[in-house]
PDB file of C-alpha atoms in Angstrom:
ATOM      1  CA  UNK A   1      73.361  -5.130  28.012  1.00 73.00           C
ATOM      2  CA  UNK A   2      73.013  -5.543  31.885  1.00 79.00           C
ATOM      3  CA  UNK A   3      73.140  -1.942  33.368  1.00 84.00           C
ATOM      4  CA  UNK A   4      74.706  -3.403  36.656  1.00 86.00           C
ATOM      5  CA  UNK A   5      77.816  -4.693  34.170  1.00 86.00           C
ATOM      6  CA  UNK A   6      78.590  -2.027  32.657  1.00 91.00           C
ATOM      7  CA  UNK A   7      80.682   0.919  34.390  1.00 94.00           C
ATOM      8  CA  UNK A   8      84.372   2.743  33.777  1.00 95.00           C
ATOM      9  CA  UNK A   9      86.378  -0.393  34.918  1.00 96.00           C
ATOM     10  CA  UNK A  10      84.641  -2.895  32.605  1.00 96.00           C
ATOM     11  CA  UNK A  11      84.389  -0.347  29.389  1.00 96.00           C
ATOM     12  CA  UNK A  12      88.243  -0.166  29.962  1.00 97.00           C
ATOM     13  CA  UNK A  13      88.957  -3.746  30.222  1.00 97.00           C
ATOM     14  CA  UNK A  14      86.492  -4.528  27.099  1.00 97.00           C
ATOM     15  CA  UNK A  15      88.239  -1.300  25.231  1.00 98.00           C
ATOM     16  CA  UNK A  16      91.723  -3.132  26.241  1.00 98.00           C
ATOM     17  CA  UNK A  17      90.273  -6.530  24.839  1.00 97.00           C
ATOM     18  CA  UNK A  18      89.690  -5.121  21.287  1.00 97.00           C
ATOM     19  CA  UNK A  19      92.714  -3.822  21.049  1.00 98.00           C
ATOM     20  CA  UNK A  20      94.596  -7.423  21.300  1.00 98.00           C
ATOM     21  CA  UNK A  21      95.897  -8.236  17.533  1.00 98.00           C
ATOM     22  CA  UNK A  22      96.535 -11.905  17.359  1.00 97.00           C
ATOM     23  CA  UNK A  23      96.025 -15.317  19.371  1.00 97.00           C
ATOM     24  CA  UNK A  24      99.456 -14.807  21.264  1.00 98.00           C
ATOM     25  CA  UNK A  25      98.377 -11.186  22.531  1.00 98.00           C
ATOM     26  CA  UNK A  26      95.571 -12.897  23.696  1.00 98.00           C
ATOM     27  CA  UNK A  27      96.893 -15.732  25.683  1.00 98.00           C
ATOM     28  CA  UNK A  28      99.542 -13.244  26.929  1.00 98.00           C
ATOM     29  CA  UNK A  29      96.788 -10.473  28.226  1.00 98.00           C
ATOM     30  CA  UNK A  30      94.447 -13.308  29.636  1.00 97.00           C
ATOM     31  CA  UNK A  31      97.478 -15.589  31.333  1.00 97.00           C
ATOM     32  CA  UNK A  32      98.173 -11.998  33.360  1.00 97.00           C
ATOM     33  CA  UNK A  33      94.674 -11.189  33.953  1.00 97.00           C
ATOM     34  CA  UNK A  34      93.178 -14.312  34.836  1.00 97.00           C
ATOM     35  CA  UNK A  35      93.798 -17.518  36.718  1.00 97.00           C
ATOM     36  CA  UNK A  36      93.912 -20.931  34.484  1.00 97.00           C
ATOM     37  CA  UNK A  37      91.151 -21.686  35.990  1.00 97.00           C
ATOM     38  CA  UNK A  38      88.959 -18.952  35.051  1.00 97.00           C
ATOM     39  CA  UNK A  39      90.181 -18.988  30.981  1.00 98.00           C
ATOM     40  CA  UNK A  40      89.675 -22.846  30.683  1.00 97.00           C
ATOM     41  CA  UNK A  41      85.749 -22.219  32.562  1.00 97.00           C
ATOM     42  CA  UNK A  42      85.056 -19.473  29.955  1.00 97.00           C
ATOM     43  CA  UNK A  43      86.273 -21.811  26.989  1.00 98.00           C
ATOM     44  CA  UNK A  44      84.268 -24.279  28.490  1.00 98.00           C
ATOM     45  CA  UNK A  45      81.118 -22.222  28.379  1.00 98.00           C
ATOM     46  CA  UNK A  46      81.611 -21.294  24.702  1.00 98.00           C
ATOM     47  CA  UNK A  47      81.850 -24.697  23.601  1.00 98.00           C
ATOM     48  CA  UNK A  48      78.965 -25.827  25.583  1.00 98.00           C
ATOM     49  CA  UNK A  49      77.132 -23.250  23.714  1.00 98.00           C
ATOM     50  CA  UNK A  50      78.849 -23.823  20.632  1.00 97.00           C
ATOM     51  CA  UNK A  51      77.302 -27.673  21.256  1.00 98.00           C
ATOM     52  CA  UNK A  52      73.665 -26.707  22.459  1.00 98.00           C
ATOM     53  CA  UNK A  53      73.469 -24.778  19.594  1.00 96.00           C
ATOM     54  CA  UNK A  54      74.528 -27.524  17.299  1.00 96.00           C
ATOM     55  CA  UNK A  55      71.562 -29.310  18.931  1.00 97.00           C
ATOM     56  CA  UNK A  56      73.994 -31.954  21.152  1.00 97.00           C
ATOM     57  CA  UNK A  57      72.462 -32.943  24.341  1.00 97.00           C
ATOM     58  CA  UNK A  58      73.071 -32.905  27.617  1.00 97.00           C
ATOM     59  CA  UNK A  59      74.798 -35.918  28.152  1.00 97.00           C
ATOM     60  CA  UNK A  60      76.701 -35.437  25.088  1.00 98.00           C
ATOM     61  CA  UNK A  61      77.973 -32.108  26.277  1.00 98.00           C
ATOM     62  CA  UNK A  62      78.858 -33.986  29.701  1.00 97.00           C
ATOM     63  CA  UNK A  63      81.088 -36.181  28.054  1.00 97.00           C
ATOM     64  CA  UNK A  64      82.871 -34.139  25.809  1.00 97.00           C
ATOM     65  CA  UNK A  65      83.510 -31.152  27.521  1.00 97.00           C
ATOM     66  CA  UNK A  66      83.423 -32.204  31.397  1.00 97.00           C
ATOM     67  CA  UNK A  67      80.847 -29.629  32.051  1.00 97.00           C
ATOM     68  CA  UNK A  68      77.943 -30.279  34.990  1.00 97.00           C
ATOM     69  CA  UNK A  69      74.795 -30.479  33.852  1.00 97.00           C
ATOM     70  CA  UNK A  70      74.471 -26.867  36.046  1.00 97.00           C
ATOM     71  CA  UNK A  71      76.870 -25.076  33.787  1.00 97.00           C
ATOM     72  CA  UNK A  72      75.236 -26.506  30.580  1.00 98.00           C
ATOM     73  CA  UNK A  73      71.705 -25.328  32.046  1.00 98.00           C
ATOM     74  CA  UNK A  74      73.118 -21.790  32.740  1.00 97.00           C
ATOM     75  CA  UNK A  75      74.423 -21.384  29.335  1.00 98.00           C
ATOM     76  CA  UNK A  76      71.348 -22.925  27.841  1.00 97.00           C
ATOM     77  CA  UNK A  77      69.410 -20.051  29.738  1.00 97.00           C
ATOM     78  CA  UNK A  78      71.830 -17.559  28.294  1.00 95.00           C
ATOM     79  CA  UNK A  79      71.746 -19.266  25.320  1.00 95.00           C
ATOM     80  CA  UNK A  80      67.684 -18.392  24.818  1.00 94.00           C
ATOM     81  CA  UNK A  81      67.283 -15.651  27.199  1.00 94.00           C
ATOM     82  CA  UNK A  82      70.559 -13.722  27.345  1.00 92.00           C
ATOM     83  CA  UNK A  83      71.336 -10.538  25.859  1.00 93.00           C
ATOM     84  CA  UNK A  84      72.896 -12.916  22.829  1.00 95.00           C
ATOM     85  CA  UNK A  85      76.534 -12.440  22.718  1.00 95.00           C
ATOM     86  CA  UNK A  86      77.219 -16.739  22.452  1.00 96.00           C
ATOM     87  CA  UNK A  87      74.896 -16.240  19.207  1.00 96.00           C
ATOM     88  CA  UNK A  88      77.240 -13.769  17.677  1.00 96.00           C
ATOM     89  CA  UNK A  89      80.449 -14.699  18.451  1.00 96.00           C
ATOM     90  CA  UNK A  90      79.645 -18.324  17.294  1.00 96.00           C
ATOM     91  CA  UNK A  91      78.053 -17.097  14.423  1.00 95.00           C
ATOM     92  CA  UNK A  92      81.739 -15.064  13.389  1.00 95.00           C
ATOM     93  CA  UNK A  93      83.592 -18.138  14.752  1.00 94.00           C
ATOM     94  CA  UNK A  94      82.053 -20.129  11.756  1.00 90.00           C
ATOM     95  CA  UNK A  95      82.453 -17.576   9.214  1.00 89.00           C
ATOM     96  CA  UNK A  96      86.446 -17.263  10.515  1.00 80.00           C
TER      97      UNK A  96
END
């Protein structure tokens, strides 16, 4: 975990995130919270990783998701240097 993340603010909005119950809750808290913009660029990053993990490449990603080849770089970098959240929420996403 990066030190300069975490502080009272963000340990309440992550505390307020696990307590959503259900997909509607979800698009609910994150359609007050967030722009459309800023929800559809998260998705997009999880399914980027969701592909470079399924071995896809770059130009494949491109394609399919809309994503510049910056984006899919920075969650490649994540992807193998990062503190590993993509790895475990796409590992619970296939078990789901």
């Amino acid at each position: 975990m990066n030190p300069k993340m975490k502080d009272e603010f963000t340990d309440r909005l992550f505390q307020a995130i696990l307590l959503l119950k259900d997909i509607d809750e979800c698009y609910n808290f994150f359609e007050d919270i967030c722009t459309i913009s800023e929800v559809k660029a998260m998705a997009q990053r999880l399914e980027v990783a969701r592909m470079l993990m399924n071995k896809m490449t770059y130009t494949e990603i491109c394609e399919k998701t809309g994503a510049s080849t910056a984006t899919i770089s920075r969650v490649n970098r994540f992807l193998n240097y990062g503190a590993d959240g993509y790895k475990t929420i796409l590992k619970r996403l296939d078990k789901a």
